[in-house]
XYZ file of C-alpha atoms in Angstrom:
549
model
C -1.584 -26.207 -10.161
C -2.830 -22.322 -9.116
C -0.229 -20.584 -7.621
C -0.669 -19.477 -3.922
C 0.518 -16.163 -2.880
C 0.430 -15.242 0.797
C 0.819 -11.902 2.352
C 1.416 -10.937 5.760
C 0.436 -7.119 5.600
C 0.693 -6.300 9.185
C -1.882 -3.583 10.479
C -4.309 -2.333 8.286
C -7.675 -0.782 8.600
C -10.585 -3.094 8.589
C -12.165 -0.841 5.084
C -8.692 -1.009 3.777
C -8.547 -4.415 3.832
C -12.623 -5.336 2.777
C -11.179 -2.753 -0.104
C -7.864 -4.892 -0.957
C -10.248 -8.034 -0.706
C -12.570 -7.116 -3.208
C -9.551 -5.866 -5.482
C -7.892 -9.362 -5.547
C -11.491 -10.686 -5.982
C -12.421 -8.666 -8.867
C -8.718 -9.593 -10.422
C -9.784 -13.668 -9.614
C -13.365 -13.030 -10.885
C -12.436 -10.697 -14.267
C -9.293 -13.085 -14.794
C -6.494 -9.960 -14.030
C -5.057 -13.097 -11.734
C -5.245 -16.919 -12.133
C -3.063 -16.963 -8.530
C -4.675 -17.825 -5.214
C -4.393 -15.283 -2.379
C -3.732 -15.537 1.255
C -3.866 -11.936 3.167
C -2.844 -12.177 7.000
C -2.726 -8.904 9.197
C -3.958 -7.685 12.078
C -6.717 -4.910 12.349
C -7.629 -1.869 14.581
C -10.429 -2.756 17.353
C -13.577 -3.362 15.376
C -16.745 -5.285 15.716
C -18.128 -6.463 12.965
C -21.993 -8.020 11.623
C -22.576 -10.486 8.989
C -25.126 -9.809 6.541
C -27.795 -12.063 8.573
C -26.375 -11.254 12.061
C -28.220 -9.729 14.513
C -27.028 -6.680 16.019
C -28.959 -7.265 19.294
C -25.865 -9.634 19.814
C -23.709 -6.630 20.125
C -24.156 -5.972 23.986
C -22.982 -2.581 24.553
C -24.193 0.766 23.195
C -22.424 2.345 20.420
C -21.280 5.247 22.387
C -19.364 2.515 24.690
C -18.170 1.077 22.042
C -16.464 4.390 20.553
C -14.984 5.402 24.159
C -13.355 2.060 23.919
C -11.851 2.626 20.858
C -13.807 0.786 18.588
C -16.382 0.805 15.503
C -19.477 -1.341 14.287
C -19.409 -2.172 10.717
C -22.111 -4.476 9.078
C -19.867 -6.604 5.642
C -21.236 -8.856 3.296
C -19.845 -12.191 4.960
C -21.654 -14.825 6.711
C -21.995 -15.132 10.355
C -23.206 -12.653 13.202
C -20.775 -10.414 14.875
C -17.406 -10.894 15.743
C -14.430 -8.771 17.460
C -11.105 -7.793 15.083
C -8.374 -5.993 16.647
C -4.481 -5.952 18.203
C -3.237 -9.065 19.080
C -5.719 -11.456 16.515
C -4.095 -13.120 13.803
C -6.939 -12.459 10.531
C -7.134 -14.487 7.763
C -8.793 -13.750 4.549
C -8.003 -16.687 1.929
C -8.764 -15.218 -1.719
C -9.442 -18.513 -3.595
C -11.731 -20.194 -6.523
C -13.425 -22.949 -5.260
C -13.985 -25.661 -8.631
C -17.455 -26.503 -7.290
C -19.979 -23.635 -5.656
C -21.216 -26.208 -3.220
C -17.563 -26.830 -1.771
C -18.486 -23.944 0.798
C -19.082 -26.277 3.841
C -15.816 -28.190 3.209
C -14.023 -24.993 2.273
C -14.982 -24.081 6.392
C -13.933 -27.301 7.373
C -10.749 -26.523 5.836
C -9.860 -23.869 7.854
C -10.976 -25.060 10.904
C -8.647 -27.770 10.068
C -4.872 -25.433 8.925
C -6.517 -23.355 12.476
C -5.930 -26.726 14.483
C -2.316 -27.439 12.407
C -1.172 -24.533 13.207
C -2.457 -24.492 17.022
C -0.812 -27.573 17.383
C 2.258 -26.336 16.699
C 1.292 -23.529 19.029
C 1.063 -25.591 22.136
C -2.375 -25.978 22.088
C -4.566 -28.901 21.498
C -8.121 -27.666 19.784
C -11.109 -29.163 17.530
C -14.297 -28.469 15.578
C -17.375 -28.862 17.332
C -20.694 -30.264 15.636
C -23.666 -27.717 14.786
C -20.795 -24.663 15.818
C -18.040 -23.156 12.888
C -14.876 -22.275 14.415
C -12.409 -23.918 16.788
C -12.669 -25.231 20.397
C -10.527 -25.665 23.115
C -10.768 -26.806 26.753
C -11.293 -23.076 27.877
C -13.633 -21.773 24.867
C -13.494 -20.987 21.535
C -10.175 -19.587 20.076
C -10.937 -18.690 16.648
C -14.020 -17.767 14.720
C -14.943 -18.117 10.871
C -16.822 -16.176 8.286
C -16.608 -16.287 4.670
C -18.325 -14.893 1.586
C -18.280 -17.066 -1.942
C -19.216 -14.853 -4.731
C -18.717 -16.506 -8.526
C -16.885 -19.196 -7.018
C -14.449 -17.081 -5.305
C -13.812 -16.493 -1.453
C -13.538 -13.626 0.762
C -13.252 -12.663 4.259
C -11.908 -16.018 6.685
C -10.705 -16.398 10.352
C -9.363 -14.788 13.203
C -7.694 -16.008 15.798
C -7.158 -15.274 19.200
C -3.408 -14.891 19.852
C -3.491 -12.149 23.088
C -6.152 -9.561 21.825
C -7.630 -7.585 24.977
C -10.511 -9.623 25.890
C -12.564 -6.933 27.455
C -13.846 -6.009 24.062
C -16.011 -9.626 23.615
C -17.442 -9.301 27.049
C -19.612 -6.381 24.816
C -20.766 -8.944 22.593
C -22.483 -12.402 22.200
C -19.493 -13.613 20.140
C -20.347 -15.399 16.935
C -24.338 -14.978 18.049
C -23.451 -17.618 20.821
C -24.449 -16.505 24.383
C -23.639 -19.148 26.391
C -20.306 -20.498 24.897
C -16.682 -18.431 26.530
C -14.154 -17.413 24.294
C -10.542 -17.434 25.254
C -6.913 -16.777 23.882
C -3.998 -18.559 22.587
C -1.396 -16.617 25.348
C -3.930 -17.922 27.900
C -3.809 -21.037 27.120
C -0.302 -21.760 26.747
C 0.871 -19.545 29.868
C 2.731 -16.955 27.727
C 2.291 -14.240 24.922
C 2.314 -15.667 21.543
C 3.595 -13.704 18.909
C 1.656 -12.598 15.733
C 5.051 -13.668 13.965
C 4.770 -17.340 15.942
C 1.241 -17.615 14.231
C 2.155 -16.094 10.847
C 5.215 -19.025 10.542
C 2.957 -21.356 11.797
C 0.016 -20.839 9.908
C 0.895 -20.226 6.407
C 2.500 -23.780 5.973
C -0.361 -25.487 7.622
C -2.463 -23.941 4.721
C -0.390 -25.024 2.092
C -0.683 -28.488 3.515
C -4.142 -28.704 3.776
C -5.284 -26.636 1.219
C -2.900 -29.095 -1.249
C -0.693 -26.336 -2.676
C 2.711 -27.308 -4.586
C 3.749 -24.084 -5.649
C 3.843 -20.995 -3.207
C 5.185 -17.456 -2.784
C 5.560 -15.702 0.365
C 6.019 -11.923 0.922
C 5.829 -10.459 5.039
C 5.683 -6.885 5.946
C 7.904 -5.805 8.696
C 6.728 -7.288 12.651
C 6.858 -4.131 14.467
C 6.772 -4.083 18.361
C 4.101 -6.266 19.771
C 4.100 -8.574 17.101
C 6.975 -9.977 17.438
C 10.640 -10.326 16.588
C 11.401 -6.781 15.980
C 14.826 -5.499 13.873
C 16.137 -2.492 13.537
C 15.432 -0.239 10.676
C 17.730 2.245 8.347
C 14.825 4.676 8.948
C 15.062 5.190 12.454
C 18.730 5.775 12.418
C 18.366 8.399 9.870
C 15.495 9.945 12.193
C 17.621 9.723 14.791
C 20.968 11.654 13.240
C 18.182 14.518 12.204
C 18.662 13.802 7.936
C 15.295 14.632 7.438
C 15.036 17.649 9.534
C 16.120 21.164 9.085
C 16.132 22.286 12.417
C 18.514 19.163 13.782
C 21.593 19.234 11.228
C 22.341 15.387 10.342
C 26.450 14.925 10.565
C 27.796 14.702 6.908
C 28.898 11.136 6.343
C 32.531 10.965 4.603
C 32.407 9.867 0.772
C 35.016 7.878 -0.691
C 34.528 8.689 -4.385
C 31.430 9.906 -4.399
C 30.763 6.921 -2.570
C 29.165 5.719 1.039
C 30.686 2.511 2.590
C 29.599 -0.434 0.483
C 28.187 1.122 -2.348
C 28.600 -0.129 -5.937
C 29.999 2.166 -8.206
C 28.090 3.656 -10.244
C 27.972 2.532 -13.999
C 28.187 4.443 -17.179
C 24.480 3.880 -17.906
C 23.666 5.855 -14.995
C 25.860 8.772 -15.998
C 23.386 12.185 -16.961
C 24.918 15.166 -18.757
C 23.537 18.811 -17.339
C 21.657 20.726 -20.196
C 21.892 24.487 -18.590
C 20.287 25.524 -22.271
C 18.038 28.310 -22.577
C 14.202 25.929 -21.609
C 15.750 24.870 -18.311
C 16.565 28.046 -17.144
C 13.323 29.963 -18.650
C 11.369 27.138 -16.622
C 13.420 27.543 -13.476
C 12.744 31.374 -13.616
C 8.752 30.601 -14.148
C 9.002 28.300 -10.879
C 10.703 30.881 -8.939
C 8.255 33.985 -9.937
C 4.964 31.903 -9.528
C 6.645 31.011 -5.860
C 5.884 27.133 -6.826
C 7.761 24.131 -5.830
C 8.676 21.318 -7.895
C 9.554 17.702 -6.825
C 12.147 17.879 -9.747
C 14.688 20.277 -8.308
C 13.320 18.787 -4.461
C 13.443 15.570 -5.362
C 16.841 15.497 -7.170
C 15.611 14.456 -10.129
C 18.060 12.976 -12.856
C 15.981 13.907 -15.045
C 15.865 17.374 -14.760
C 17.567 18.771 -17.520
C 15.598 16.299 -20.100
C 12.341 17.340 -19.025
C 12.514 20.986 -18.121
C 14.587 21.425 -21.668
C 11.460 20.017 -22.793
C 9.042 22.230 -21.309
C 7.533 19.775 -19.005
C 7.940 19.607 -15.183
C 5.738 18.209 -12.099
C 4.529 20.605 -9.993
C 3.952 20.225 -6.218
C 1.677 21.713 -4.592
C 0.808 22.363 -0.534
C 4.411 23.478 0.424
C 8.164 22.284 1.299
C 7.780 20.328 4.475
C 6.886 16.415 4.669
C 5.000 15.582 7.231
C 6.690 12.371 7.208
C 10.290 10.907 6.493
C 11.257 8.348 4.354
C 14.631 7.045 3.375
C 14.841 7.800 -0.364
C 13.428 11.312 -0.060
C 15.054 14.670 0.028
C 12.305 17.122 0.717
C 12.533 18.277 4.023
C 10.304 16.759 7.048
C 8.742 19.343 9.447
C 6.170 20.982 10.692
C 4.586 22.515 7.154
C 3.281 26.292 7.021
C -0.737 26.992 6.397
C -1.181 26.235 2.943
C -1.773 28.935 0.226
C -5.312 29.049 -1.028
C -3.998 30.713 -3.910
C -1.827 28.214 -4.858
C -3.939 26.522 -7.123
C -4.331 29.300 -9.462
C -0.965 29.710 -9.513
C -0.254 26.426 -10.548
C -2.767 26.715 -13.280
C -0.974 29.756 -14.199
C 2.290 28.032 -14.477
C 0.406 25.121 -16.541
C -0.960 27.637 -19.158
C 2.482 29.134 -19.706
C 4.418 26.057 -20.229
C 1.599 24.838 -22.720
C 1.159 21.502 -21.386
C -0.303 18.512 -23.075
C -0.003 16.476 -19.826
C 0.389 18.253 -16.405
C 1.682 16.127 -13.239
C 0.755 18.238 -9.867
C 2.156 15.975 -6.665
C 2.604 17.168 -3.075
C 4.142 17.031 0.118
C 2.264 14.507 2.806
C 0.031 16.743 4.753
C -0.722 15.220 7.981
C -1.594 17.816 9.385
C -4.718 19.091 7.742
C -7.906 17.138 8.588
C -8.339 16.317 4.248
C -4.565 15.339 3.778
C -4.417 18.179 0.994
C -7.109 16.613 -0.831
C -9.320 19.749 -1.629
C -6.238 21.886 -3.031
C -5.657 18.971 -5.428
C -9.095 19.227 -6.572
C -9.312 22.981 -7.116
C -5.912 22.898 -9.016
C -7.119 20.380 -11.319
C -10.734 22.132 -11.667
C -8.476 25.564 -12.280
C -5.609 23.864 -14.341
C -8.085 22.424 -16.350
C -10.676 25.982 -16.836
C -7.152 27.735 -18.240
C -5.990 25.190 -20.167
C -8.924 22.821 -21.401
C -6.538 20.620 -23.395
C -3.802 19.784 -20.975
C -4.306 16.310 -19.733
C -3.828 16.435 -15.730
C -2.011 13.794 -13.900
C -1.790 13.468 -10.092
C 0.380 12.074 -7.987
C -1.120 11.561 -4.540
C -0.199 10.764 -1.288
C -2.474 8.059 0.707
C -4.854 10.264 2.683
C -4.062 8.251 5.631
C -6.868 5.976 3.698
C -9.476 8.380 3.916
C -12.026 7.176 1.131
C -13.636 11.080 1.666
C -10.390 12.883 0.527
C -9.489 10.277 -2.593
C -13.639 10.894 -3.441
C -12.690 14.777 -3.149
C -9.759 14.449 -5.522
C -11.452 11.909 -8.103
C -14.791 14.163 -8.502
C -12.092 16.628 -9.698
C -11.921 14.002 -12.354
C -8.274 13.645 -12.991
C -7.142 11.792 -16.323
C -4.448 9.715 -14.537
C -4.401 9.067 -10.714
C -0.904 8.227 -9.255
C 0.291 6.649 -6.423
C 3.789 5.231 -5.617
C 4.512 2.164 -3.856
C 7.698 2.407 -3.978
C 9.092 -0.656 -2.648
C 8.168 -4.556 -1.911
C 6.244 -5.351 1.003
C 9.065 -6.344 3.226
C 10.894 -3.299 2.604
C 7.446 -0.635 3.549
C 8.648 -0.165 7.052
C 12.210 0.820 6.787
C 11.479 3.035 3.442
C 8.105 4.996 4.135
C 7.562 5.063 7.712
C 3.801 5.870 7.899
C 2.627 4.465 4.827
C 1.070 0.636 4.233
C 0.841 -1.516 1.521
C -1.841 -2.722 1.517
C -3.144 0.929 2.286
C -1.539 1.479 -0.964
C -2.879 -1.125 -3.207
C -6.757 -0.630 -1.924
C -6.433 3.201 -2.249
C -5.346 2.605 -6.370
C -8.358 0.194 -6.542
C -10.832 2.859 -4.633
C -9.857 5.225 -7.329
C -10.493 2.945 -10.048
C -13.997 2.368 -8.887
C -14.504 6.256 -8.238
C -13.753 7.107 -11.843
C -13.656 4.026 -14.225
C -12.671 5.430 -17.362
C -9.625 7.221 -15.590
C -6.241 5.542 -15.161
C -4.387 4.150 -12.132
C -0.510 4.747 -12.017
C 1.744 3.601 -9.338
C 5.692 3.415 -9.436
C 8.608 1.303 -7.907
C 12.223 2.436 -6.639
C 14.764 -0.574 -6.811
C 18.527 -0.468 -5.963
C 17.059 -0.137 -2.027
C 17.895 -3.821 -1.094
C 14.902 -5.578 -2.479
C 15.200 -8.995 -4.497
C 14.096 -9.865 -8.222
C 11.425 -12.012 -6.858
C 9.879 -9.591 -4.638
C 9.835 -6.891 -7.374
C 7.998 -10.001 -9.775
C 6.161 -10.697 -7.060
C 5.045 -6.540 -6.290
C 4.156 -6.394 -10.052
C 1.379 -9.288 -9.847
C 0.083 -8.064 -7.081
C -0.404 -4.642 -8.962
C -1.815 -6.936 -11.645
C -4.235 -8.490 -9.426
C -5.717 -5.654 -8.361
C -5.880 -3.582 -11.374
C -3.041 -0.765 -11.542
C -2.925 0.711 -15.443
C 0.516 1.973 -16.041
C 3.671 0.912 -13.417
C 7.377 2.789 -13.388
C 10.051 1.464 -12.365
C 13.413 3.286 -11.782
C 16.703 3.041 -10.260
C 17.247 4.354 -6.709
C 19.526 7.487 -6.356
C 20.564 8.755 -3.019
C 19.751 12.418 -3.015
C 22.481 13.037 -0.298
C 25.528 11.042 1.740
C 22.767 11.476 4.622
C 20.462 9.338 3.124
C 20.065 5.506 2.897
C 22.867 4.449 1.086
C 22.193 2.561 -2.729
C 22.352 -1.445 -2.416
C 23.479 -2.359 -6.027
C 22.899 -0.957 -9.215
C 19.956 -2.664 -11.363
C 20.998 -3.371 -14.641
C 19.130 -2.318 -17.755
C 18.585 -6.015 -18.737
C 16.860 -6.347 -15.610
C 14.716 -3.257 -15.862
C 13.565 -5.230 -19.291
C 12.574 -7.969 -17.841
C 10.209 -6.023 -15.348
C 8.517 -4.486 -18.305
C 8.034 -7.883 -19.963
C 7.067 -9.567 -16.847
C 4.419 -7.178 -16.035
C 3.410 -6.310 -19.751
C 3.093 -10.258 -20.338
C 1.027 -10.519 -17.030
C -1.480 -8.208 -18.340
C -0.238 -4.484 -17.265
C -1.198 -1.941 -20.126
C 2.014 -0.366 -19.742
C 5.722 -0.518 -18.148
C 7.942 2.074 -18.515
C 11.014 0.415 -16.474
C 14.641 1.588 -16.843
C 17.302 3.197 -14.635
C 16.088 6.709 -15.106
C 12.618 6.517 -14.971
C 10.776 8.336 -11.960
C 7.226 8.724 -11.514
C 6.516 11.361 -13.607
C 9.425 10.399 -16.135
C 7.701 10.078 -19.949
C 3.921 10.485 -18.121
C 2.028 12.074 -21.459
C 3.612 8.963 -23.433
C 3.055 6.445 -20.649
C -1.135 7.450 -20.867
C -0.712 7.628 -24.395
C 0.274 4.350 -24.550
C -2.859 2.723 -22.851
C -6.431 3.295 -24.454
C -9.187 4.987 -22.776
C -11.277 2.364 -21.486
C -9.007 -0.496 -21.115
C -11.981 -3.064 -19.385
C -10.671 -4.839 -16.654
């Protein structure tokens, strides 16, 4: 029996997640996955057209439409238009249907978990002959569109939980004119979580779509979605860790040691190698004025690598624009980036006489390409001084612009990284602005930008994730494609910082790299030292060129 895996990814852009879709597809189609997939989340206000919808069913101009703080998109579903946004529970059910022709009952499907899970909502609903969706005595509550393609679905449902209703007064909903549409919360007298839905909805499916076996991972509910906790994050915001204006108190160590921490085994024990390469390096770093995430990041690593002549650069500053738990570079408002920096960097590059540069950064919120075109010109510049060094990047997420990862791919970097770092549930409490799902359609963007390149993404464990959800992390890299995966042992880079759960043990850490090797991965490099940029050159040396799927 296929394996279902559902997600609840909270919100995510409506190209991010068209982008994740067709990842997981690909992975169903091209045999990366043999699971099922059930993505749940909620989008940003958007409107959009099926590919034989007509858009004179979308009411109001598009400049109305941007005041009110939406966009049109046309997709490849079935369908005319319909309204995503805050407060709509969306569905998109990544499944192979044994039979092409099962598309009509596949609909009838839905409709049918739709009116489970309703049911348990308070509400009593139906399907209506000659019209796909569901019904209730005020209107329709939730509308359908799919897409088969090879036998495998996309796109799905939304329903109407308490989204603001305004937005399909702009619209013939669905193509229907004379039909009204209407909302969970309205029917049942009260707001109705997205959380409500979620634990309603996802059993329901199972049920009626037959499934025996079943995996679950959620994504934090924030505020106005429903039961909300409180995070590690925003108490470390609070006491000013990240900041170096607003001095965090020191917490008191016992033994090296916060409250509740393990301590720490002899496997995690690293000598310091002050030897003649780490200190030739460190004086390089210092007279080029570079950074590295090494020394920033607290690196255990350090001495290994710089004794060895390698190191990862990073580029665009000192200052974060964001804060997450595990990190130690600062968070603040960052300086105007160096144009000169790039050459620089190349500089340093040509001097160490690198086979395999990493250059990472600081997020870069700020600027309008995330830091996007000073990647670029330190690759194209890395690259003219030293034409045999292959160049790794570690990226942040662009805030999922598809124009700045396009900027940094043309640049044609042999490895494109970007972490993770933790299982769904934990994304809120351990990077604050970043997504998932954000994260898994921005390593399959770059895949499709530069085939014959490689995709790279790591993992931090020790933060107070489980076994399962790490298994579970790694197949959903799988699914979607991701070439090489690390995997390393959380380190608290000061008493300030989130404190370490429990100590992984190496005989875990091998059973990540066979679990994700013997899913299909090229390559796992998994242990308690690894970092991102921890054995890159023999990470890419250990996958081939073009690789195929």
């Amino acid at each position: 029996m296929t394996l279902l895996r559902s997600r609840w990814l909270g919100r995510l852009q409506y190209t991010e997640a068209w982008d994740l879709q067709r990842a997981i597809h690909e992975g169903k189609v091209k045999g990366r996955t043999l699971d099922d997939y059930l993505l749940l989340l909620e989008h940003p206000p958007v409107f959009t057209i099926g590919r034989n919808g007509d858009s004179s069913n979308l009411l109001a101009d598009r400049s109305a439409v941007t005041e009110a703080g939406a966009e049109v998109l046309h997709v490849d579903r079935g369908g005319d238009i319909t309204f995503h946004g805050p407060g709509q529970l969306v569905g998109y059910p990544i499944l192979k249907l044994d039979d092409p022709k099962q598309v009509v009952p596949y609909v009838r499907r839905i409709e049918e978990t739709l009116i489970a899970t309703l049911s348990d909502l308070g509400v009593e609903a139906w399907a209506e002959d000659g019209y796909t969706g569901v019904w209730t005595e005020k209107g329709k509550v939730a509308a359908i569109g799919v897409r088969v393609s090879r036998r495998v679905t996309m796109h799905g449902f939304a329903l109407n939980l308490h989204p603001e209703m305004h937005y399909f007064a702009m619209m013939n909903p669905c193509g229907i004119a004379d039909r009204p549409v209407t909302s969970v919360s309205d029917l049942v007298g009260r707001k109705v979580a997205l959380e409500e839905a979620v634990e309603a909805f996802i059993p329901a499916f199972e049920e009626v779509f037959g499934y025996s076996e079943s995996e679950t991972q959620l994504a934090a509910f924030v505020r106005g979605q429903g039961r909300v906790s409180l995070y590690e994050v925003d108490r470390l915001l609070e006491a000013g860790t990240f900041s170096p204006e607003k001095r965090a108190e020191e917490p008191v160590l016992v033994n090296g040691r916060l409250p509740g921490e393990p301590v720490r085994p002899q496997w995690m024990k690293v000598t310091a190698r002050l030897d003649g390469d780490y200190l030739r390096l460190k004086k390089l770093m210092r007279g080029l004025d570079l950074n590295t995430v090494c020394e920033e990041a607290n690196c255990p690593n350090i001495y290994e690598c710089w004794g060895m002549g390698t190191a990862t650069l990073m580029i665009l500053g000192d200052k974060c624009t964001r804060a997450c738990s595990f990190c130690n570079v600062t968070t603040g408002k960052p300086t105007e980036y160096d144009i000169f920096e790039p050459f620089r960097a190349a500089e340093a590059i040509e001097k160490m006489n690198l086979k395999h540069a990493v250059i990472t950064s600081v997020n870069r919120d700020d600027l309008d390409d995330g830091g996007a075109d000073i990647f670029a010109r330190t690759i194209t510049e890395s690259r003219r001084r030293s034409p045999g060094t292959e160049i790794e990047v570690l990226i942040p997420d662009f805030k999922g612009d598809r124009e700045a990862l396009q900027t940094v791919m043309d640049a044609s970097p042999e490895v494109l990284n970007h972490n993770t770092e933790t299982v769904l549930r934990l994304q809120r409490d351990i990077r604050t602005s970043a997504s998932y799902g954000r994260s898994l359609a921005l390593l399959w963007r770059a895949k499709q930008m530069t085939p014959d390149g490689l995709t790279k993404s790591g993992l931090i464990v020790g933060m107070g994730e489980t076994r399962e959800e790490v298994l579970a992390t790694l197949a959903d890299m799988r699914a979607v494609g991701i070439d090489i995966i690390t995997i390393g042992q959380y380190l608290r880079p000061t008493a300030k910082h989130r404190p370490i759960h429990r100590y992984v043990h190496p005989d875990e850490f091998a059973e990540y790299k066979s679990f994700g090797e013997g899913m299909g991965i090229p390559h796992v490099e998994s242990g308690p030292l690894v970092r991102s940029s921890y054995h890159a050159r023999e990470s890419r040396a250990a996958v081939p060129v073009t690789i195929g799927t």
